[in-house]
C-alpha cells in the first residue's frame, strides 16, 4: 500500500516526537554529563528534520497524487485473505504452540497457509505432518532447540536422539 | 623447514580432514537456511568441539563459518532471503540476476568470489598479520565511531533512489537499536515494562522479518511472481567463471582487500565489510546503468569477496593479539584458551605448528568450498521444484523456528510478523530497508563509542578530531556525505521536478 510522501514524512515526524518525548524522561545518572536519553534525542531530532523535509517535498505533488494507492491484490477479498494468512499463521503459532506443541501447531500452520492458497486438505495435512516431523528432527534433535511437545510429550522419544 | 614438515604432518591427519569435510557440510546447510547464521552455526559447534583436539576444534569453527557465510548467498540469490546477514548487501542484485534467468551466473560469481576473497585474506593473515593488527590496536573509541558512521553512510548511499528516505530509514533503524538497556548506564529505554525488550530487539528475528516475512507477503499477494521460483533453473555454476573472475579481477581484489582490512578491525565483521565493499563498487560505477548485468555482477563479486575475506581478517587481531575481530572469533578465542592455545604474540613462539596449521586450514576450507559449494547449490536447487504454494508455509515454519531458536522466546516469533509487515510497507513506499538494518546492527556500536568519547572529553566534540587516524576517518566519512549530497543535488537539477 503506497501512501503519499506527506504521510510518509508525518510518520517519521511522529516517531521522532515520540522518541524525544520518551528520551526527555530518561535522566542522566548524577555523575554523568550525558544520559541514556541523549542518543535517542539526537535520533528523534533527526527523524523530525528528515520527516519534515520529506513531507514538505511531498506537498508539491499533493494535488496530483492520491493520499494512498491501493495495490492490485487488495481489490479482492481473496487477496486480503492471502495477505493476512502469513501474520495470522504466525499469530496462531504464538498463541497455541505451548499448549498444542510444535508438531500439531506446525501442521495447523501448514494447513492454514495451504488452504488459503487453494490446496485441498488431503494434500495439505500430509505435507504439514511430514514438514513438522522433519523440522522437529532437525531443530529438536540435531540443534537441540527446546521445541514444546504439548499433548504429544509421550512420543517425544521417537523423534529425539 | 621443521615447522613446514610439522604443519604438513598435522594437515595430512585423516581425522582432521574428516572434521573439515563434516564441518564444511554442516556450515553449508546451516548458512543456506534463512534465519540460521554463521554465528549460530559456530555457537552450536562449541559443545561438540570441546571434545576435540585443539587444531581440529579450531578447524571445525573456521570451516563451518566460512562455508556458512558463502551459503548465505544461496537463498539470497534464489529467494531474496539472505541466509546470513553478511549476504544482505547484495541480495537484491543476486536475486534480480536469478529473475533474469541467470541464477547460475549469480551463484557462481558469489561462490568463486567468496573463494578468492577467502584465499587472499588467508594469504594476508599468514604473511602480514602482525603489522595489520598493530594498526587496529591504535584505534580508540573515536576511530571506531567514525568507522561505524562510515559503514552507515555507505548503507544509506546504496539504499535507493531517494537519499532523504534512505536517511529516514537509517535513523529509524538507529532508533530501533536504542530499545533495551542503555549501553553506558544500563537504564532501560523504550521497553514499556516488557521484559523481553530489556535485551533489545533481537537482530536475527528482525532480519528474518524484514527480509523473509516481507518477501513471503509479496509472494502470497502476487502468486505469479512466486511461480517464477518454480520455473527457474540454476544452470551451470562453474562455466566461464575463470574468465568472469579475471574480467572483474579489480572488484575481487578490492573486495578482498577491503574485507580483510575491515575484518581485522575489532567490531567490524563480514556484514560491514560487504556493505562497504558494495558501496565503494557502486560508487565506482557512476555514470553506468546500475541495472546492467555487468554492474550487478561487479557489485556482487566485490561484496561476496569482502564478506569471506573479512573472516580471515578477523583472525588477525584474534590470533596475534587475542582481540576478537567479530562474534565468531570471540568464540574462537574462548575455545583456544580452553584448549591451551593461548592466543597472543607468544603463540608464535610456544605453538608455531598449531598456529600455522590454523592459518593453513583457511586455504583448505576455501578450496573445499568450490566442490562442496556447487554440491550445496545443486541440492538447494531442488527446492525450486517444490510448488510455491508448499514452499511458502515451509519457509514460514523455518522462519518461525529460526527466530525461536536464536532467542528462545515466542516474543521473537511475534517480532518477525510485526517487522515483516513493516518491511512490506517500507518497500511499497520506496523506503529502502538496508539502511534501517545496518542502523540496527551498528546503532549500539555507534552509541557506545560516541558516549564513551563524549564522556572522556567531558562533552567536548573536538575529541572526534584530535588524533590523526580519527581526522583521516572523519574526512573520509564527512567527505562521503558531502559528495553524496552534492551528487543528489546535481541529479535533481538534471531531472526536475523529482528531488527526493
XYZ file of C-alpha atoms in Angstrom:
661
model
C 0.000 0.000 0.000
C 1.706 3.158 -1.240
C 0.931 6.386 0.567
C 1.664 9.981 -0.377
C 5.062 11.328 0.739
C 3.353 13.827 3.070
C 2.075 10.858 5.092
C 5.497 9.159 4.939
C 7.085 12.346 6.289
C 4.429 12.656 9.002
C 5.074 9.048 10.040
C 8.762 9.794 10.651
C 7.888 13.059 12.432
C 5.527 11.206 14.803
C 8.204 8.558 15.535
C 10.723 11.354 16.177
C 8.366 13.216 18.543
C 7.602 10.003 20.463
C 11.334 9.269 20.784
C 12.099 12.756 22.087
C 9.149 12.589 24.490
C 10.383 9.290 25.915
C 14.037 10.431 25.927
C 13.112 13.521 27.968
C 12.066 11.234 30.840
C 15.437 9.462 30.859
C 17.550 11.410 33.308
C 21.347 11.024 33.274
C 22.943 9.455 36.355
C 24.243 12.097 38.773
C 27.920 11.603 37.933
C 27.443 11.571 34.138
C 27.012 14.579 31.890
C 25.176 12.615 29.191
C 22.469 10.108 29.980
C 20.520 7.353 28.259
C 18.227 9.914 26.634
C 20.971 11.785 24.774
C 21.357 9.437 21.792
C 17.577 8.875 21.299
C 17.169 12.673 21.497
C 19.602 13.125 18.608
C 17.920 10.397 16.553
C 14.443 11.773 17.286
C 15.519 15.262 16.220
C 16.994 13.818 13.024
C 13.759 11.957 12.287
C 11.689 15.127 12.736
C 14.038 17.076 10.465
C 14.200 14.467 7.693
C 10.498 13.617 8.008
C 9.699 17.338 7.751
C 11.689 17.716 4.536
C 10.068 14.587 3.026
C 6.600 15.949 3.933
C 7.401 19.390 2.549
C 8.623 17.953 -0.740
C 5.542 15.718 -0.820
C 3.315 18.810 -0.651
C 4.328 19.634 -4.235
C 2.576 16.532 -5.549
C -0.287 16.510 -3.040
C -2.859 17.700 -5.600
C -1.777 15.362 -8.375
C -1.227 12.183 -6.346
C -3.834 10.368 -4.216
C -3.184 10.139 -0.455
C -2.886 6.395 -0.759
C -2.768 3.938 -3.598
C -4.360 0.534 -3.130
C -2.339 -2.318 -4.616
C -3.983 -4.631 -7.131
C -4.237 -7.548 -4.682
C -6.216 -5.525 -2.132
C -9.153 -5.091 -4.534
C -10.393 -8.637 -3.889
C -11.356 -10.464 -0.694
C -9.143 -13.385 -1.731
C -6.150 -11.012 -1.936
C -6.720 -9.822 1.626
C -7.139 -13.392 2.876
C -3.831 -14.400 1.244
C -2.030 -11.348 2.661
C -3.395 -11.871 6.172
C -2.659 -15.612 6.145
C 1.054 -15.025 6.886
C 0.685 -12.811 10.006
C -2.328 -14.906 11.055
C -0.275 -18.121 10.831
C 2.482 -16.562 12.965
C -0.095 -15.334 15.494
C -1.672 -18.802 15.577
C 1.743 -20.330 16.269
C 2.493 -17.889 19.109
C -0.910 -18.401 20.710
C -1.155 -22.191 20.716
C 2.336 -23.704 20.440
C 2.897 -24.002 24.184
C -0.419 -25.774 24.709
C -0.616 -27.800 21.486
C 3.088 -28.500 20.988
C 5.264 -27.858 17.959
C 4.188 -30.884 15.880
C 0.468 -30.123 15.954
C 0.955 -26.355 15.601
C 3.274 -26.747 12.615
C 0.672 -28.948 10.887
C -2.014 -26.328 11.574
C 0.194 -23.514 10.217
C 0.886 -25.504 7.057
C -2.791 -26.394 6.594
C -3.865 -22.767 7.139
C -1.492 -21.296 4.550
C -2.016 -24.121 2.047
C -5.833 -23.969 2.339
C -5.787 -20.220 1.733
C -3.753 -20.797 -1.416
C -6.353 -23.325 -2.612
C -4.700 -26.645 -1.786
C -7.065 -29.457 -0.688
C -6.874 -30.906 2.825
C -5.946 -34.372 1.531
C -2.629 -32.885 0.376
C -2.028 -30.141 2.924
C -2.394 -32.354 6.035
C 0.205 -34.978 4.965
C 2.528 -32.208 3.731
C 2.181 -30.454 7.080
C 2.812 -33.674 9.023
C 5.959 -34.540 7.047
C 7.314 -30.960 7.361
C 6.621 -30.903 11.108
C 8.421 -34.225 11.666
C 11.446 -33.174 9.553
C 11.693 -29.796 11.309
C 11.427 -31.457 14.710
C 14.225 -33.863 13.797
C 16.471 -31.011 12.584
C 15.826 -28.469 15.294
C 14.975 -30.538 18.353
C 17.287 -33.499 17.816
C 20.272 -32.117 15.912
C 20.345 -28.486 17.049
C 18.787 -29.119 20.490
C 16.261 -26.294 20.219
C 13.740 -26.756 23.063
C 10.566 -27.087 20.982
C 7.415 -27.729 23.055
C 5.649 -31.107 22.720
C 2.258 -30.345 24.292
C -0.035 -33.399 24.442
C 2.477 -35.394 22.330
C 5.115 -35.377 25.091
C 4.773 -39.152 25.418
C 6.001 -39.745 21.871
C 8.884 -37.256 22.073
C 11.357 -40.143 22.424
C 10.530 -41.276 18.861
C 11.963 -38.072 17.369
C 14.599 -37.080 19.916
C 18.010 -38.672 19.982
C 61.541 -26.077 7.453
C 60.931 -28.063 10.592
C 57.708 -26.116 11.084
C 56.599 -26.768 7.480
C 57.111 -30.512 7.921
C 55.248 -30.396 11.239
C 52.380 -28.420 9.725
C 52.094 -30.849 6.813
C 52.057 -33.700 9.310
C 49.144 -32.092 11.144
C 47.231 -31.290 7.938
C 47.522 -34.790 6.488
C 45.884 -36.341 9.540
C 42.793 -38.237 8.375
C 40.852 -37.287 11.498
C 41.461 -33.578 10.833
C 40.422 -33.909 7.181
C 37.218 -35.702 8.190
C 36.443 -32.955 10.710
C 36.994 -30.310 7.995
C 34.672 -32.058 5.497
C 31.950 -32.700 8.087
C 32.026 -29.147 9.425
C 32.012 -27.803 5.832
C 28.775 -29.674 5.080
C 27.329 -28.550 8.412
C 28.238 -24.909 7.709
C 26.800 -25.011 4.192
C 23.485 -26.450 5.365
C 23.052 -24.011 8.249
C 24.157 -20.993 6.228
C 21.722 -21.858 3.444
C 18.719 -21.893 5.795
C 17.354 -18.346 6.208
C 17.482 -17.340 9.839
C 20.417 -19.541 10.751
C 23.646 -17.537 10.748
C 27.346 -18.325 10.632
C 27.486 -17.154 14.235
C 24.728 -19.540 15.240
C 26.474 -22.382 13.387
C 29.671 -21.601 15.317
C 27.899 -21.309 18.660
C 26.149 -24.652 18.137
C 29.510 -26.280 17.365
C 31.117 -25.298 20.669
C 29.703 -28.197 22.739
C 30.962 -30.620 20.060
C 34.446 -29.152 19.566
C 35.037 -29.204 23.320
C 35.683 -32.940 22.913
C 38.258 -32.482 20.128
C 41.989 -31.820 19.946
C 42.890 -28.084 19.686
C 43.646 -27.895 15.937
C 40.602 -29.932 14.739
C 38.423 -27.873 17.118
C 39.539 -24.554 15.579
C 39.460 -26.132 12.088
C 35.791 -27.069 12.577
C 34.908 -23.486 13.514
C 36.927 -21.919 10.662
C 35.488 -24.268 8.037
C 31.865 -24.116 9.139
C 31.832 -20.311 9.489
C 33.489 -19.766 6.073
C 31.015 -22.164 4.418
C 28.027 -20.635 6.229
C 28.933 -17.117 5.085
C 29.071 -18.273 1.457
C 25.954 -20.448 1.786
C 24.008 -17.379 2.896
C 24.221 -16.258 -0.731
C 22.176 -19.242 -1.955
C 18.713 -18.398 -0.524
C 19.555 -14.728 -1.145
C 20.073 -15.374 -4.852
C 17.246 -17.874 -5.264
C 14.564 -16.443 -2.988
C 15.690 -12.947 -1.969
C 16.181 -14.133 1.593
C 19.799 -13.824 2.703
C 20.773 -16.913 4.676
C 23.142 -14.819 6.809
C 23.336 -11.030 7.432
C 26.685 -10.983 5.554
C 24.809 -11.636 2.283
C 22.197 -8.904 2.794
C 24.189 -6.190 0.964
C 23.908 -7.797 -2.474
C 20.786 -9.925 -2.109
C 18.755 -7.643 -4.378
C 21.364 -7.815 -7.149
C 21.794 -11.584 -6.827
C 18.036 -12.137 -6.841
C 17.446 -9.852 -9.806
C 20.016 -11.873 -11.787
C 18.042 -15.011 -10.905
C 14.821 -13.304 -12.041
C 16.550 -12.659 -15.364
C 17.246 -16.401 -15.685
C 20.898 -16.110 -14.656
C 20.839 -17.965 -11.340
C 23.954 -19.942 -12.312
C 25.874 -16.749 -13.005
C 24.662 -15.167 -9.764
C 25.576 -18.160 -7.588
C 28.799 -18.938 -9.484
C 30.015 -15.352 -9.143
C 29.175 -15.451 -5.430
C 30.927 -18.789 -4.940
C 34.147 -18.037 -6.806
C 34.482 -14.502 -5.456
C 33.978 -15.930 -1.943
C 36.744 -18.480 -2.560
C 39.121 -15.848 -3.955
C 38.309 -13.435 -1.131
C 38.880 -16.155 1.443
C 42.177 -17.247 -0.139
C 43.522 -13.708 -0.427
C 42.633 -12.919 3.177
C 44.269 -16.182 4.276
C 47.418 -15.068 2.453
C 47.342 -11.702 4.226
C 46.631 -13.428 7.530
C 49.655 -15.664 7.093
C 52.077 -13.047 5.817
C 51.115 -9.695 7.305
C 49.044 -10.377 10.429
C 51.277 -8.672 13.000
C 51.590 -5.357 11.098
C 47.863 -5.023 10.361
C 46.914 -5.909 13.914
C 49.245 -3.203 15.168
C 47.316 -0.617 13.150
C 43.976 -1.840 14.541
C 45.380 -1.652 18.052
C 45.938 2.073 17.660
C 42.199 2.635 17.301
C 40.343 4.275 20.191
C 36.588 4.706 20.634
C 36.777 7.796 18.409
C 38.138 5.864 15.409
C 35.573 3.088 15.965
C 32.861 5.730 15.994
C 33.968 7.154 12.649
C 34.354 3.691 11.159
C 30.820 2.736 12.183
C 29.450 6.043 10.835
C 31.303 5.390 7.565
C 29.649 1.971 7.367
C 26.226 3.543 7.959
C 26.903 6.223 5.364
C 27.716 3.574 2.785
C 24.464 1.739 3.537
C 22.463 4.933 3.142
C 24.051 5.871 -0.177
C 23.373 2.473 -1.715
C 19.867 2.321 -0.244
C 17.847 3.527 -3.192
C 16.920 6.449 -5.360
C 15.861 8.739 -2.504
C 18.671 9.908 -0.217
C 16.153 11.503 2.173
C 14.180 8.294 2.575
C 17.468 6.435 2.999
C 18.472 8.766 5.834
C 15.000 8.445 7.391
C 15.273 4.656 7.189
C 18.747 4.790 8.760
C 17.522 6.968 11.634
C 14.560 4.651 12.114
C 16.935 1.664 12.378
C 19.152 3.576 14.806
C 16.033 4.381 16.833
C 15.071 0.691 16.982
C 18.610 -0.120 18.160
C 18.095 2.067 21.238
C 15.379 -0.266 22.530
C 16.667 -2.134 25.573
C 19.354 -1.277 28.099
C 21.401 1.862 27.588
C 24.977 0.601 26.951
C 26.596 3.171 29.282
C 24.367 3.418 32.371
C 22.230 0.288 31.915
C 18.950 2.222 32.103
C 16.009 0.533 30.318
C 14.749 2.539 27.321
C 11.624 2.131 25.198
C 10.837 -1.166 26.934
C 7.431 -0.034 28.280
C 7.694 -2.616 31.048
C 8.085 -5.523 28.609
C 10.799 -7.814 29.999
C 11.534 -9.292 26.552
C 12.601 -5.863 25.324
C 15.249 -5.381 28.025
C 17.839 -7.128 25.871
C 16.808 -5.103 22.828
C 15.191 -6.319 19.636
C 16.983 -9.477 18.532
C 18.868 -8.950 15.293
C 18.101 -12.349 13.787
C 14.283 -12.135 14.246
C 14.432 -8.624 12.792
C 16.404 -9.792 9.765
C 14.014 -12.719 9.288
C 11.058 -10.332 9.474
C 12.492 -7.667 7.187
C 13.887 -9.947 4.527
C 11.940 -13.212 4.715
C 8.437 -12.439 6.013
C 8.051 -9.297 3.891
C 9.089 -11.361 0.849
C 6.545 -14.060 1.753
C 3.876 -11.337 1.960
C 4.803 -10.211 -1.549
C 4.819 -13.807 -2.791
C 1.337 -14.675 -1.473
C -0.169 -11.477 -2.864
C 1.494 -11.985 -6.252
C 1.241 -15.735 -6.887
C 2.565 -15.255 -10.432
C 5.846 -13.844 -9.082
C 6.191 -16.773 -6.748
C 5.539 -19.142 -9.596
C 8.740 -17.995 -11.244
C 10.702 -19.623 -8.433
C 9.457 -22.969 -9.566
C 10.232 -22.359 -13.207
C 13.758 -21.041 -12.709
C 16.740 -23.286 -13.373
C 20.098 -22.730 -11.747
C 22.172 -23.733 -14.774
C 25.934 -24.172 -14.720
C 27.617 -22.587 -11.724
C 31.246 -23.020 -12.803
C 31.121 -22.470 -16.589
C 33.068 -19.389 -17.642
C 33.860 -18.415 -14.058
C 37.617 -18.242 -14.691
C 37.069 -15.626 -17.398
C 34.448 -13.814 -15.311
C 36.733 -13.579 -12.281
C 39.604 -12.364 -14.483
C 37.374 -9.721 -16.090
C 36.283 -8.496 -12.660
C 39.688 -9.017 -11.016
C 39.800 -5.400 -9.885
C 36.498 -5.725 -7.975
C 37.528 -9.077 -6.481
C 40.852 -7.636 -5.359
C 39.177 -4.505 -3.998
C 36.565 -6.551 -2.115
C 39.200 -8.915 -0.729
C 41.426 -6.055 0.428
C 38.562 -4.093 1.975
C 37.154 -7.250 3.567
C 40.478 -8.232 5.095
C 41.104 -4.729 6.437
C 37.575 -4.251 7.795
C 37.599 -7.771 9.264
C 40.895 -7.017 11.005
C 39.349 -4.067 12.819
C 37.713 -5.263 16.032
C 33.970 -4.831 15.990
C 33.617 -4.731 12.226
C 32.756 -8.110 10.722
C 31.666 -9.720 7.459
C 28.389 -7.740 7.254
C 30.052 -4.324 7.402
C 32.821 -5.451 5.044
C 30.212 -6.496 2.474
C 28.291 -3.215 2.797
C 31.396 -1.044 2.466
C 32.748 -3.011 -0.495
C 29.327 -2.918 -2.162
C 29.072 0.855 -1.661
C 32.578 1.516 -2.957
C 31.914 -0.558 -6.082
C 28.548 1.100 -6.613
C 30.181 4.487 -6.342
C 32.840 3.463 -8.860
C 30.067 2.679 -11.360
C 28.989 6.311 -11.584
C 27.607 7.129 -14.999
C 26.859 3.488 -15.848
C 23.466 1.805 -15.780
C 23.212 0.272 -12.258
C 20.776 -2.340 -13.569
C 23.085 -3.598 -16.308
C 24.181 -7.204 -15.897
C 27.899 -6.406 -15.678
C 27.373 -3.765 -12.990
C 25.304 -6.162 -10.874
C 27.995 -8.844 -11.196
C 30.702 -6.311 -10.268
C 28.868 -5.355 -7.063
C 28.144 -8.994 -6.261
C 31.743 -10.244 -6.654
C 33.132 -7.277 -4.766
C 30.850 -7.708 -1.738
C 30.943 -11.523 -1.982
C 34.750 -11.486 -1.837
C 34.668 -8.969 1.015
C 32.466 -10.930 3.412
C 34.546 -14.099 3.152
C 37.792 -12.096 3.290
C 36.562 -10.439 6.498
C 36.515 -13.830 8.193
C 40.247 -14.291 7.574
C 40.854 -10.669 8.512
C 39.069 -11.125 11.835
C 41.591 -13.806 12.802
C 44.470 -11.300 12.565
C 43.797 -9.481 15.855
C 42.268 -12.675 17.297
C 45.334 -14.865 16.877
C 48.093 -12.262 17.169
C 46.695 -10.134 19.992
C 43.808 -12.151 21.398
C 41.301 -9.427 20.460
C 38.134 -10.720 18.739
C 37.513 -9.235 15.303
C 33.859 -10.294 15.476
C 31.495 -12.519 17.449
C 32.733 -15.693 15.723
C 36.365 -15.026 16.635
C 35.237 -14.193 20.183
C 34.049 -17.812 20.391
C 37.302 -18.987 18.746
C 39.382 -17.144 21.349
C 37.403 -18.791 24.168
C 37.924 -22.233 22.602
C 41.644 -21.509 22.076
C 42.060 -20.570 25.742
C 40.146 -23.663 26.860
C 42.347 -25.834 24.642
C 45.575 -24.317 25.956
C 46.326 -22.447 22.703
C 46.549 -19.058 24.402
C 46.127 -16.500 21.608
C 48.619 -13.629 21.610
C 52.117 -12.860 20.345
C 53.589 -15.726 22.354
C 51.574 -18.327 20.443
C 54.048 -17.952 17.551
C 56.850 -18.939 19.944
C 55.042 -21.519 22.061
C 52.812 -23.214 19.457
C 54.110 -22.353 15.962
C 52.894 -25.639 14.472
C 49.363 -25.130 15.785
C 49.036 -21.504 14.699
C 50.448 -22.077 11.201
C 48.243 -25.172 10.851
C 45.266 -22.968 11.708
C 46.336 -20.486 9.011
C 46.757 -23.352 6.509
C 43.238 -24.592 7.288
C 41.903 -21.318 5.872
C 43.367 -22.283 2.482
C 41.961 -25.822 2.670
C 38.498 -24.626 3.740
C 38.289 -22.073 0.939
C 39.433 -24.544 -1.718
C 36.959 -27.119 -0.414
C 34.258 -24.509 -0.862
C 34.304 -24.995 -4.654
C 33.178 -28.656 -4.888
C 31.026 -28.590 -1.757
C 29.544 -25.204 -2.627
C 28.496 -26.436 -6.073
C 27.025 -29.544 -4.457
C 25.131 -27.393 -1.976
C 23.781 -25.139 -4.743
C 22.625 -28.201 -6.700
C 20.919 -29.702 -3.658
C 19.330 -26.393 -2.716
C 18.160 -26.015 -6.316
C 15.800 -28.954 -5.741
C 13.728 -26.638 -3.549
C 12.827 -24.710 -6.709
C 10.960 -27.744 -7.977
C 8.602 -27.622 -4.984
C 5.379 -25.759 -5.864
C 5.380 -22.227 -4.410
C 2.147 -22.956 -2.563
C 4.039 -25.582 -0.498
C 7.311 -23.649 -0.353
C 5.689 -20.632 1.322
C 4.475 -22.355 4.530
C 7.677 -24.440 4.759
C 9.812 -21.284 4.644
C 7.405 -19.641 7.082
C 7.926 -22.509 9.540
C 11.708 -22.280 9.084
C 11.485 -18.554 9.832
C 9.358 -19.163 12.934
C 11.630 -21.890 14.312
C 14.763 -19.967 13.262
C 13.633 -16.891 15.215
C 12.643 -19.016 18.198
C 15.890 -20.997 18.195
C 18.037 -17.865 18.408
C 16.115 -16.097 21.177
C 14.253 -19.000 22.805
C 11.155 -16.805 23.216
C 7.804 -16.654 21.457
C 8.208 -12.891 21.640
C 10.874 -13.204 18.931
C 8.363 -15.101 16.772
C 5.839 -12.278 17.190
C 8.531 -9.761 16.243
C 9.023 -11.354 12.809
C 5.340 -10.758 11.969
C 5.414 -7.099 13.038
C 8.727 -6.364 11.317
C 7.649 -8.300 8.230
C 4.572 -6.092 7.829
C 6.698 -3.008 8.452
C 9.235 -4.132 5.842
C 6.441 -4.772 3.347
C 5.038 -1.248 3.771
C 8.506 0.320 3.711
C 9.333 -1.296 0.389
C 5.907 -0.421 -1.029
C 6.705 3.237 -0.264
C 10.241 3.238 -1.712
C 11.834 3.432 1.749
C 14.980 1.294 1.499
C 15.269 -1.360 4.196
C 19.050 -1.789 4.070
C 19.913 1.446 5.947
C 17.451 0.517 8.715
C 19.013 -2.927 9.052
C 22.551 -1.555 9.241
C 21.366 1.133 11.660
C 20.158 -1.678 13.893
C 23.450 -3.562 13.651
C 25.725 -0.564 14.130
C 23.498 1.505 16.429
C 24.860 0.052 19.692
C 28.482 0.382 18.430
C 27.934 3.998 17.450
C 26.172 4.900 20.677
C 28.761 3.210 22.875
C 31.748 4.756 21.075
C 30.057 8.145 20.844
C 29.076 8.237 24.514
C 32.444 6.896 25.670
C 34.279 9.550 23.650
C 31.979 12.333 24.860
C 32.287 11.248 28.486
C 36.080 11.034 28.186
C 36.242 14.564 26.814
C 33.656 15.995 29.190
C 31.346 16.905 26.343
C 33.945 18.475 24.084
C 33.216 17.358 20.490
C 36.743 18.248 19.381
C 37.728 14.810 20.761
C 36.480 13.406 17.450
C 39.129 15.355 15.547
C 42.196 15.349 17.771
C 44.003 12.221 16.537
C 45.488 11.755 13.064
C 43.640 8.453 12.454
C 40.373 9.996 13.655
C 40.861 13.030 11.410
C 41.535 10.798 8.404
C 38.396 8.716 9.047
C 36.350 11.857 9.756
C 37.455 13.435 6.475
C 36.545 10.283 4.529
C 33.165 9.986 6.289
C 32.122 13.646 6.125
C 33.536 13.879 2.602
C 31.399 10.941 1.507
C 28.301 12.666 2.934
C 29.124 15.928 1.188
C 29.795 14.074 -2.065
C 26.563 12.068 -1.836
C 24.559 15.237 -1.114
C 26.198 17.117 -3.981
C 25.612 14.250 -6.416
C 21.937 14.073 -5.421
C 21.544 17.813 -5.934
C 23.132 17.554 -9.371
C 20.883 14.610 -10.254
C 17.839 16.531 -9.012
C 18.778 19.594 -11.037
C 19.076 17.437 -14.152
C 15.794 15.603 -13.627
C 13.401 18.163 -12.220
C 10.870 18.068 -10.582
C 11.974 14.824 -8.830
C 14.103 15.810 -5.847
C 13.538 13.283 -3.102
